[in-house]
mmCIF file of C-alpha atoms and ligand atoms in Angstrom:
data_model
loop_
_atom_site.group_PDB
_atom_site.id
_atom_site.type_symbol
_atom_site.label_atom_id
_atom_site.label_comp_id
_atom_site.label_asym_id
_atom_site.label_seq_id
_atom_site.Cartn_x
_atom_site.Cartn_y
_atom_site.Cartn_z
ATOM 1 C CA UNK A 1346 186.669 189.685 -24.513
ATOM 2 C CA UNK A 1347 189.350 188.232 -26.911
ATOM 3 C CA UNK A 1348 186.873 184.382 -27.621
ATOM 4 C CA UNK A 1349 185.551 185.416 -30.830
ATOM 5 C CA UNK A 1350 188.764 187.220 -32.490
ATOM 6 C CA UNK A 1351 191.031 184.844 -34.146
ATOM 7 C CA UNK A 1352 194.196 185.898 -32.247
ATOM 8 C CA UNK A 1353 193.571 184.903 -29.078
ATOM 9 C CA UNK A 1354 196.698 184.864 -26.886
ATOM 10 C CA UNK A 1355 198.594 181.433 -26.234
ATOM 11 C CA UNK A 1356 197.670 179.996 -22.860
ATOM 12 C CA UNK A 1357 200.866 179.988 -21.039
ATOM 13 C CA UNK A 1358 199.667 178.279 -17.799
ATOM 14 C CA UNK A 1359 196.274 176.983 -16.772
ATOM 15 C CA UNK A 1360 195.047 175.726 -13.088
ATOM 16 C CA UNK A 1361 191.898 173.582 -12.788
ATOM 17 C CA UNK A 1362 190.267 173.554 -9.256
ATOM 18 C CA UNK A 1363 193.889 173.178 -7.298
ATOM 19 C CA UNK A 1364 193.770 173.112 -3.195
ATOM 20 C CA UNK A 1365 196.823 172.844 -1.138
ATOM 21 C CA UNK A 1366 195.404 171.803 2.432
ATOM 22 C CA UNK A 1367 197.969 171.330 5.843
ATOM 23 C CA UNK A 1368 196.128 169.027 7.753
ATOM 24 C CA UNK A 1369 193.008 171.607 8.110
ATOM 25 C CA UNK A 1370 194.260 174.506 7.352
ATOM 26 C CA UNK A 1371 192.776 174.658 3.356
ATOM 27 C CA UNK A 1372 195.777 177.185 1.907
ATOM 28 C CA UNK A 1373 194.267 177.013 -1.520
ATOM 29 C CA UNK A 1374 191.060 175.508 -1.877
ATOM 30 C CA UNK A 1375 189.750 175.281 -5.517
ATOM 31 C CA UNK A 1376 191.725 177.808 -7.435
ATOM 32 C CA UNK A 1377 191.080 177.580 -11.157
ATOM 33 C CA UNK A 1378 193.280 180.211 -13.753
ATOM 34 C CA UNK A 1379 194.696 180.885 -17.170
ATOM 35 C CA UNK A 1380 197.550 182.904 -18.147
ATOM 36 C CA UNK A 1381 197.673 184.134 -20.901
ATOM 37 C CA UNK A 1382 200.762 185.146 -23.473
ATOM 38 C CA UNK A 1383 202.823 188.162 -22.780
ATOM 39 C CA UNK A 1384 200.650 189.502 -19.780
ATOM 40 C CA UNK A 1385 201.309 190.906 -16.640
ATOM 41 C CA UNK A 1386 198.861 188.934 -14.443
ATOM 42 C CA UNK A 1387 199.036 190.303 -9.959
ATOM 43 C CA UNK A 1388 197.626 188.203 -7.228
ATOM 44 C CA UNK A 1389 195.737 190.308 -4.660
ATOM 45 C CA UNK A 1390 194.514 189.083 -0.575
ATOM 46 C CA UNK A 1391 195.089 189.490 2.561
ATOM 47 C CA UNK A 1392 197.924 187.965 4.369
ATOM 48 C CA UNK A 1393 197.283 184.162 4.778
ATOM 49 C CA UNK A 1394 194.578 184.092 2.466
ATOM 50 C CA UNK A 1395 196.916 181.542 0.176
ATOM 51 C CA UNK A 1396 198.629 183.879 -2.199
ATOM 52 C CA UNK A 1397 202.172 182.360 -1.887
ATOM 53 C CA UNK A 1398 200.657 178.960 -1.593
ATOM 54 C CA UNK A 1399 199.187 179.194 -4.555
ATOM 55 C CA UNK A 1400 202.724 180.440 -6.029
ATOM 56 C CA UNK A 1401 204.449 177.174 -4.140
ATOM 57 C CA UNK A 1402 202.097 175.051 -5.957
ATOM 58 C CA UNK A 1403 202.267 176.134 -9.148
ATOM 59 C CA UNK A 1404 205.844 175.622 -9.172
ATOM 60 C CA UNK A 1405 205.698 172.698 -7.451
ATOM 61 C CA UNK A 1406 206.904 173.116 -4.459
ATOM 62 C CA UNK A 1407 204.108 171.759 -2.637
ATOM 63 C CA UNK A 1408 202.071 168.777 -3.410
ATOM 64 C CA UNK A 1409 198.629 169.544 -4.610
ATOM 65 C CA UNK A 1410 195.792 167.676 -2.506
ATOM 66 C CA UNK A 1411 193.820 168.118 -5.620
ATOM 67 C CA UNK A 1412 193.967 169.819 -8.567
ATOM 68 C CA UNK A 1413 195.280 169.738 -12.656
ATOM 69 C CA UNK A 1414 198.158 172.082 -14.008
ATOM 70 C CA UNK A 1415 198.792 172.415 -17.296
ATOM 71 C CA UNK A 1416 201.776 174.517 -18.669
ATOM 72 C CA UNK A 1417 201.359 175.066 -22.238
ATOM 73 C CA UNK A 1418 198.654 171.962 -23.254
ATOM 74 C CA UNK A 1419 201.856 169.705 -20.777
ATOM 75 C CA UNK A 1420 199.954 168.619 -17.850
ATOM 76 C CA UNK A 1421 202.337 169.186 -14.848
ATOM 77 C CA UNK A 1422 200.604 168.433 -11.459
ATOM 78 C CA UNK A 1423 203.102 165.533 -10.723
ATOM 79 C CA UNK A 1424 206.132 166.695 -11.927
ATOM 80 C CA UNK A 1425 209.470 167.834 -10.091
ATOM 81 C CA UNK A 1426 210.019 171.401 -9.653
ATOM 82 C CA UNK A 1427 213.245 171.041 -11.373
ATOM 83 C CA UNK A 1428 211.647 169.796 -14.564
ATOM 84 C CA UNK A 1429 209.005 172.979 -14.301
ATOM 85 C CA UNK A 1430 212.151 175.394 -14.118
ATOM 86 C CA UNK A 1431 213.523 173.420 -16.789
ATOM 87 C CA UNK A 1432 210.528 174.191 -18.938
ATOM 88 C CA UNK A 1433 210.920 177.948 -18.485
ATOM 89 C CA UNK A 1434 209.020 178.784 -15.049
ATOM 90 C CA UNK A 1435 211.128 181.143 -12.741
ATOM 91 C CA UNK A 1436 210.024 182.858 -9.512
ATOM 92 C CA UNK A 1437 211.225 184.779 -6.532
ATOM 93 C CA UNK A 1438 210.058 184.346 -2.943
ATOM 94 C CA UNK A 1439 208.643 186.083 -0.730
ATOM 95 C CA UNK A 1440 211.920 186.226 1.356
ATOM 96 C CA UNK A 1441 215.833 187.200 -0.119
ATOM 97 C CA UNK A 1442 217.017 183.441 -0.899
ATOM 98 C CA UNK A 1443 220.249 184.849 -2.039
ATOM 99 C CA UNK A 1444 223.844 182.740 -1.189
ATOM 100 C CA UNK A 1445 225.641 185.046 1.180
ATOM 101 C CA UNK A 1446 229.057 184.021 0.835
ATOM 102 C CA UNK A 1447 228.635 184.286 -3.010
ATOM 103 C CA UNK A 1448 229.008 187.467 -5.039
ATOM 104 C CA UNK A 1449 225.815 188.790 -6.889
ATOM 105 C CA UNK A 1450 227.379 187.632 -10.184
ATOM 106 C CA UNK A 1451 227.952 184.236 -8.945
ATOM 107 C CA UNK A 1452 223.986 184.172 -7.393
ATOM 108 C CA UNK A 1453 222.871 185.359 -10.630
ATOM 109 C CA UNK A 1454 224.328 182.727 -12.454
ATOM 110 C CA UNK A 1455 223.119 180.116 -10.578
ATOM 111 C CA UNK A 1456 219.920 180.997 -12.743
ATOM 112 C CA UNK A 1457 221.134 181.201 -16.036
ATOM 113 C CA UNK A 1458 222.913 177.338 -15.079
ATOM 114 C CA UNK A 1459 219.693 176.188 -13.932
ATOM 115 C CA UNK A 1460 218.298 176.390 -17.558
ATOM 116 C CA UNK A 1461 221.460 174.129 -19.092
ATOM 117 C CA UNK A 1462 225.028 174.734 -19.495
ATOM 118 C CA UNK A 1463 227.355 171.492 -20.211
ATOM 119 C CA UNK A 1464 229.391 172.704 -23.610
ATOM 120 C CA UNK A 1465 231.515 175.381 -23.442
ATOM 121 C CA UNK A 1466 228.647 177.524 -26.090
ATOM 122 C CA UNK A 1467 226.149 176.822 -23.367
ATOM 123 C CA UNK A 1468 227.820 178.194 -21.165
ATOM 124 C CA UNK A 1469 229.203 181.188 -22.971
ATOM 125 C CA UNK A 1470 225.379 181.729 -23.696
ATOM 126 C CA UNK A 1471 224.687 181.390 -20.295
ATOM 127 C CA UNK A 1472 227.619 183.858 -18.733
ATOM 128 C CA UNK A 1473 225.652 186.529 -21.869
ATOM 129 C CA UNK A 1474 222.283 185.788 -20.478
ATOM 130 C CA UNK A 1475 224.009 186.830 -16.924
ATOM 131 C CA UNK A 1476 225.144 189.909 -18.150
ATOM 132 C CA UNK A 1477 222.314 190.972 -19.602
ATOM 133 C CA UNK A 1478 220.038 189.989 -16.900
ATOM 134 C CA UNK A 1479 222.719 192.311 -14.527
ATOM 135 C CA UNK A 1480 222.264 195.346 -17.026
ATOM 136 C CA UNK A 1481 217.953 194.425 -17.019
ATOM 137 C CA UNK A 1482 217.871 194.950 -13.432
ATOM 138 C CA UNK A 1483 219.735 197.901 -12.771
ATOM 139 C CA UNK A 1484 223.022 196.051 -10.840
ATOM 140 C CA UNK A 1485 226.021 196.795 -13.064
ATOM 141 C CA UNK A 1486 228.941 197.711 -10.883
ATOM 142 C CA UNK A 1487 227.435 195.675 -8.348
ATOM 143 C CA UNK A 1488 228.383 192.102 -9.878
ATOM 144 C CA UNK A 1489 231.196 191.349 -7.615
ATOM 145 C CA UNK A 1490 229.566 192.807 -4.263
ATOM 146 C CA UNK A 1491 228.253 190.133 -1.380
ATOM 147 C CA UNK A 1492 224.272 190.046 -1.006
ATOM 148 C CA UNK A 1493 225.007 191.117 2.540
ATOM 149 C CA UNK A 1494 226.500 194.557 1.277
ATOM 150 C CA UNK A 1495 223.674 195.836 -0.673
ATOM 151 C CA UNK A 1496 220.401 197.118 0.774
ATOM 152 C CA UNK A 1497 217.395 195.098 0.666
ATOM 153 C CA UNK A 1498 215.872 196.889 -2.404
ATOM 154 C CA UNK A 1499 219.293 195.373 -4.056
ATOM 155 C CA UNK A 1500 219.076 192.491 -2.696
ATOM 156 C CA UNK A 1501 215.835 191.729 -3.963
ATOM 157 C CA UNK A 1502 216.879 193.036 -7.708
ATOM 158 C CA UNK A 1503 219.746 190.133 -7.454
ATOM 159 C CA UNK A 1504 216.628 187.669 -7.083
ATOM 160 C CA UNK A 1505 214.602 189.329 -10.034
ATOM 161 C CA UNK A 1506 217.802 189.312 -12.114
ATOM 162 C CA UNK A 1507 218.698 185.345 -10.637
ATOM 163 C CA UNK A 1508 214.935 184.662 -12.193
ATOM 164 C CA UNK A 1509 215.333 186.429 -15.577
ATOM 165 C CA UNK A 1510 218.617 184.797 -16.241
ATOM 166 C CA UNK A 1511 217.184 181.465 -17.225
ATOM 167 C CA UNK A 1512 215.190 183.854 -20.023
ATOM 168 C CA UNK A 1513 212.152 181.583 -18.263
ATOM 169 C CA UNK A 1514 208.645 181.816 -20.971
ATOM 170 C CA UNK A 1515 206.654 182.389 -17.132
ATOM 171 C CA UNK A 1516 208.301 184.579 -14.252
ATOM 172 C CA UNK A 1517 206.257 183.988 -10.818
ATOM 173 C CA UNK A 1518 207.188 186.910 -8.532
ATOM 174 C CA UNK A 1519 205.930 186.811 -4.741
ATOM 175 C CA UNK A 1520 206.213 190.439 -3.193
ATOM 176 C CA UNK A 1521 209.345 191.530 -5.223
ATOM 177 C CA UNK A 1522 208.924 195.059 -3.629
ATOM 178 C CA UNK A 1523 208.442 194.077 -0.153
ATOM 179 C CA UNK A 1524 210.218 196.620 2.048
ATOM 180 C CA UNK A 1525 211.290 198.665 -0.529
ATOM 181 C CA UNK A 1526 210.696 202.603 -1.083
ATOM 182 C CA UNK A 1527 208.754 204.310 -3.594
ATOM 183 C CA UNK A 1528 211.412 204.741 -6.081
ATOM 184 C CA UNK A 1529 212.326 201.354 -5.732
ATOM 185 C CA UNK A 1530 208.704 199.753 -6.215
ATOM 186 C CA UNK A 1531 208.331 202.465 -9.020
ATOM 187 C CA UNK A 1532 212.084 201.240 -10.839
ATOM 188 C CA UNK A 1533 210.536 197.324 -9.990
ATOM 189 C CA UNK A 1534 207.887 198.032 -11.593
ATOM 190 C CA UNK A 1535 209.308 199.747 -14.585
ATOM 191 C CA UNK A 1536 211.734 196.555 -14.961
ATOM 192 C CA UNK A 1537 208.557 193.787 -14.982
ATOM 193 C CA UNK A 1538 206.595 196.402 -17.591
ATOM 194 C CA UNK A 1539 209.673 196.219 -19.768
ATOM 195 C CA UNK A 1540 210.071 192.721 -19.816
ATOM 196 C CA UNK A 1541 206.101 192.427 -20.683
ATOM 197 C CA UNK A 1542 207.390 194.093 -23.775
ATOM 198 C CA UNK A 1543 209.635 191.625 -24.455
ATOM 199 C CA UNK A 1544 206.802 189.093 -24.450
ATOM 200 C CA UNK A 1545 207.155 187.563 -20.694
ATOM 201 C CA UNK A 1546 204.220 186.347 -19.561
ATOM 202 C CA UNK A 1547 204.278 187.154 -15.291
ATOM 203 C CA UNK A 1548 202.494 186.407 -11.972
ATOM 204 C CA UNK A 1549 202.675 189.147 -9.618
ATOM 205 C CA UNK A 1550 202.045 189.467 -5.907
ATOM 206 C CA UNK A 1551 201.757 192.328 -3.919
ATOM 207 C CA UNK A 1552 200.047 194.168 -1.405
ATOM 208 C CA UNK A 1553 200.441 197.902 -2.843
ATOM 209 C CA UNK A 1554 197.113 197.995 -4.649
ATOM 210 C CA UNK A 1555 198.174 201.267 -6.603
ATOM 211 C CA UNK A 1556 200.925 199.711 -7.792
ATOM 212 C CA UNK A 1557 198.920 196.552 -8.928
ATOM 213 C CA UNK A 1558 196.372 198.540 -11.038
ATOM 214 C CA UNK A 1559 199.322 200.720 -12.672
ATOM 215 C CA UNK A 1560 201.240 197.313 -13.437
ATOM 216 C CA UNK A 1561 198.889 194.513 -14.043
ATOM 217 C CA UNK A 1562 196.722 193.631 -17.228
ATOM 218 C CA UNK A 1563 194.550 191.297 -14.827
ATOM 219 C CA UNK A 1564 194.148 190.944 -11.420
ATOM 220 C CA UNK A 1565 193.134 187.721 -8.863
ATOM 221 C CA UNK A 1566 191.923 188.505 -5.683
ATOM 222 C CA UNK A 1567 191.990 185.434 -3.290
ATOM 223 C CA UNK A 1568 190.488 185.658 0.296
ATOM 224 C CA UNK A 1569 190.406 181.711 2.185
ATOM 225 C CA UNK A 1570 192.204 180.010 -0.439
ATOM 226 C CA UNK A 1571 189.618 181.089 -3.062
ATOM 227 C CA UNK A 1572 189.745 183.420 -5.967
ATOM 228 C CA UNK A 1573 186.586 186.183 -5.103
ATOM 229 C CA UNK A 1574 187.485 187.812 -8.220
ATOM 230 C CA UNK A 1575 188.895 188.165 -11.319
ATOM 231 C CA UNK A 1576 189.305 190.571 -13.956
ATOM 232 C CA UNK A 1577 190.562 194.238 -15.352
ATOM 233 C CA UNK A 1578 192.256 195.816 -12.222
ATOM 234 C CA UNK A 1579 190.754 198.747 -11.065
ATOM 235 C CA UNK A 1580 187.004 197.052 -11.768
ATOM 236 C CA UNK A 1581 188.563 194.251 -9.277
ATOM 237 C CA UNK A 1582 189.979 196.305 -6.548
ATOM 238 C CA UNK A 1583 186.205 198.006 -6.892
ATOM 239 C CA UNK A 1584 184.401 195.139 -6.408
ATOM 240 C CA UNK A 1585 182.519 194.850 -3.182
ATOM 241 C CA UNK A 1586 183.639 191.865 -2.163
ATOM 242 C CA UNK A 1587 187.563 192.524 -2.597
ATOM 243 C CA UNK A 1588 186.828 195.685 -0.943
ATOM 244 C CA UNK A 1589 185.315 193.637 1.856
ATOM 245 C CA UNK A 1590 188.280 191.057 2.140
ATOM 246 C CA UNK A 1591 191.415 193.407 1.665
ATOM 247 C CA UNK A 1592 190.634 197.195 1.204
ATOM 248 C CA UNK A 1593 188.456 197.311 4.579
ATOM 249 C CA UNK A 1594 191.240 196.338 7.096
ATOM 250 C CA UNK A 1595 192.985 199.825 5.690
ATOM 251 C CA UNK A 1596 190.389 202.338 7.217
ATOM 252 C CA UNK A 1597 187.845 201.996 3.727
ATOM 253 C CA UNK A 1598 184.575 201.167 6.293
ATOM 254 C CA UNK A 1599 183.951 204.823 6.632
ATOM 255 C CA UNK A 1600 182.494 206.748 3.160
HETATM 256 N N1 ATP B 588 203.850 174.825 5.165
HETATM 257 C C1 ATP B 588 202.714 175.159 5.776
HETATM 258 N N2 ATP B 588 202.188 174.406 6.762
HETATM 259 C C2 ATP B 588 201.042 174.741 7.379
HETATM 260 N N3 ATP B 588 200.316 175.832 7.093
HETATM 261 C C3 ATP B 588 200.790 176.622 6.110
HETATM 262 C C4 ATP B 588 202.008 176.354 5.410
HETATM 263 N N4 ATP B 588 202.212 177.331 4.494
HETATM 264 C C5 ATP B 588 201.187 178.181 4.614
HETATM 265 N N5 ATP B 588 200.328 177.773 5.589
HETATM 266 C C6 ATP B 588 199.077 178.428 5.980
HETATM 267 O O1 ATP B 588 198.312 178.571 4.801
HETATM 268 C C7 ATP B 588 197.600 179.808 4.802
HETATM 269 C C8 ATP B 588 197.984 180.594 3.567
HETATM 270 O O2 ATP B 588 199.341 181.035 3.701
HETATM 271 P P1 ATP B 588 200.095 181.797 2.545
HETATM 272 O O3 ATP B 588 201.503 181.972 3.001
HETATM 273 O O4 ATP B 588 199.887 181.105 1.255
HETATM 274 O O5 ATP B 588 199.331 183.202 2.517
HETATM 275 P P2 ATP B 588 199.678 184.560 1.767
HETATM 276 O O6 ATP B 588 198.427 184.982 1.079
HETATM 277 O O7 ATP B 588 200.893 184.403 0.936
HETATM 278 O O8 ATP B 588 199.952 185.557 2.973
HETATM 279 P P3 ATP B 588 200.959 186.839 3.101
HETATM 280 O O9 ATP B 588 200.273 187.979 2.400
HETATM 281 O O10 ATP B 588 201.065 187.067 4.561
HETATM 282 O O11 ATP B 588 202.265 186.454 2.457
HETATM 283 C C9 ATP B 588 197.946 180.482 6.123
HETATM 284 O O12 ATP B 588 196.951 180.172 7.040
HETATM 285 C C10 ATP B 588 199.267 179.850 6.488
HETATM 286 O O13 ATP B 588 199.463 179.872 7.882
HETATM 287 MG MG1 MG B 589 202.738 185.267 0.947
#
């Protein structure tokens, strides 16, 4: 590993022993992590095993029950999710949260805003960052469309672009590919590995386990609210135990 060189990467975000519990259901139950700089980072479980939970408290969006963030060396674990958005943490959900009776220009901008736009340079900055964020995810022509016209690959490009527009230093993305074809995952895809060039450090969740190895420099696998793994993607989706939780329920019991 990268201890003993002296360019370790920047820890971006780091989570010490967080649970989310609802009443006794234990969502997240003593997740520790570090992200690192300029990484693609992916999530991996079975449904309800705490994934987007996890997400939801990291941006705060639920209240911890226990737990320490730290974003940067800024502990974070009380503060409003506005103020984390503020400091550069963006995410989609796991379900289109798009404005229907707004165009995708106007639901795209609502990001780029988020991140500050009082003088009239703010907000010409802001209406560039829009642009640009249009071009990144594949939607020019589209800008003055409803959500409601495009398919749902689209729709959930307007939500990756909404994200990007704040130019956030940590993108959290909960199943951006969800119910979208091959091409589409595979142009998703494409889109997060180009921004890893550009230095943005992500959190990715998804269920298509080829597409997580392909994509991700590390994985998580979570099963009960705990991480059962950790660690260079195909050695995770190999390990016993992840094979157990997630690969089994997809016919992988029989050699
Ligand atoms: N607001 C809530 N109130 C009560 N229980 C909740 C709440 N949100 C999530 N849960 C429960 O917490 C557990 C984890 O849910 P979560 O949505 O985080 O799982 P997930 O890994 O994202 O699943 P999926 O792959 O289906 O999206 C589940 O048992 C779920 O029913
Ligand atoms: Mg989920």
């Amino acid at each position: 590993m990268t201890e003993h060189t002296t360019e370790a990467p920047a820890t971006v975000l780091r989570a010490e022993d967080v649970a989310v519990h609802f009443g006794g259901v234990k969502a997240v139950d003593g997740v520790s992590l570090t992200l690192t700089a300029g990484r693609i980072f992916g999530i991996l479980g079975p449904n309800g095993s705490g994934k987007s939970t996890l997400l939801a408290a990291l941006t705060r969006l639920v209240p911890l029950t226990r737990g320490r963030l730290l974003f940067g060396d800024r502990p974070y674990e009380r503060a409003q999710p506005h103020i984390i958005a503020a400091r550069g943490v963006a995410r989609t959900f796991q379900t289109v949260r798009l404005l229907p009776g707004r165009t995708v220009r106007d639901n795209i901008a609502l990001g780029a805003e988020s991140a500050g736009s009082r003088t009239r340079q703010q907000r010409r900055r802001a209406a560039e960052r829009v642009d640009r964020a249009i071009e990144r995810a594949g939607l020019t022509g589209l800008e003055r469309h409803h959500p409601d016209e495009l398919s749902y690959g689209y729709q959930r490009r307007v939500e990756v672009a909404r994200a990007i527009a704040s130019e956030p230093t940590l993108l959290l993305l909960d199943e951006p590919t969800a119910g979208m074809n091959r091409q589409e995952r595979d142009d998703i895809a494409s889109l997060l590995r180009d921004l890893r060039e550009e230095g943005l450090t992500q959190l990715l969740i998804e269920h298509d386990v080829q597409m997580m190895v392909d994509t991700c420099d590390h994985l998580f696998a979570m099963n009960f609210g705990a991480l059962i793994a950790e660690g260079e993607p195909a050695a995770v989706v190999r390990d016993p135990a992840v094979q157990e939780a997630y690969l089994g329920k997809h016919g992988r019991t029989h050699a």
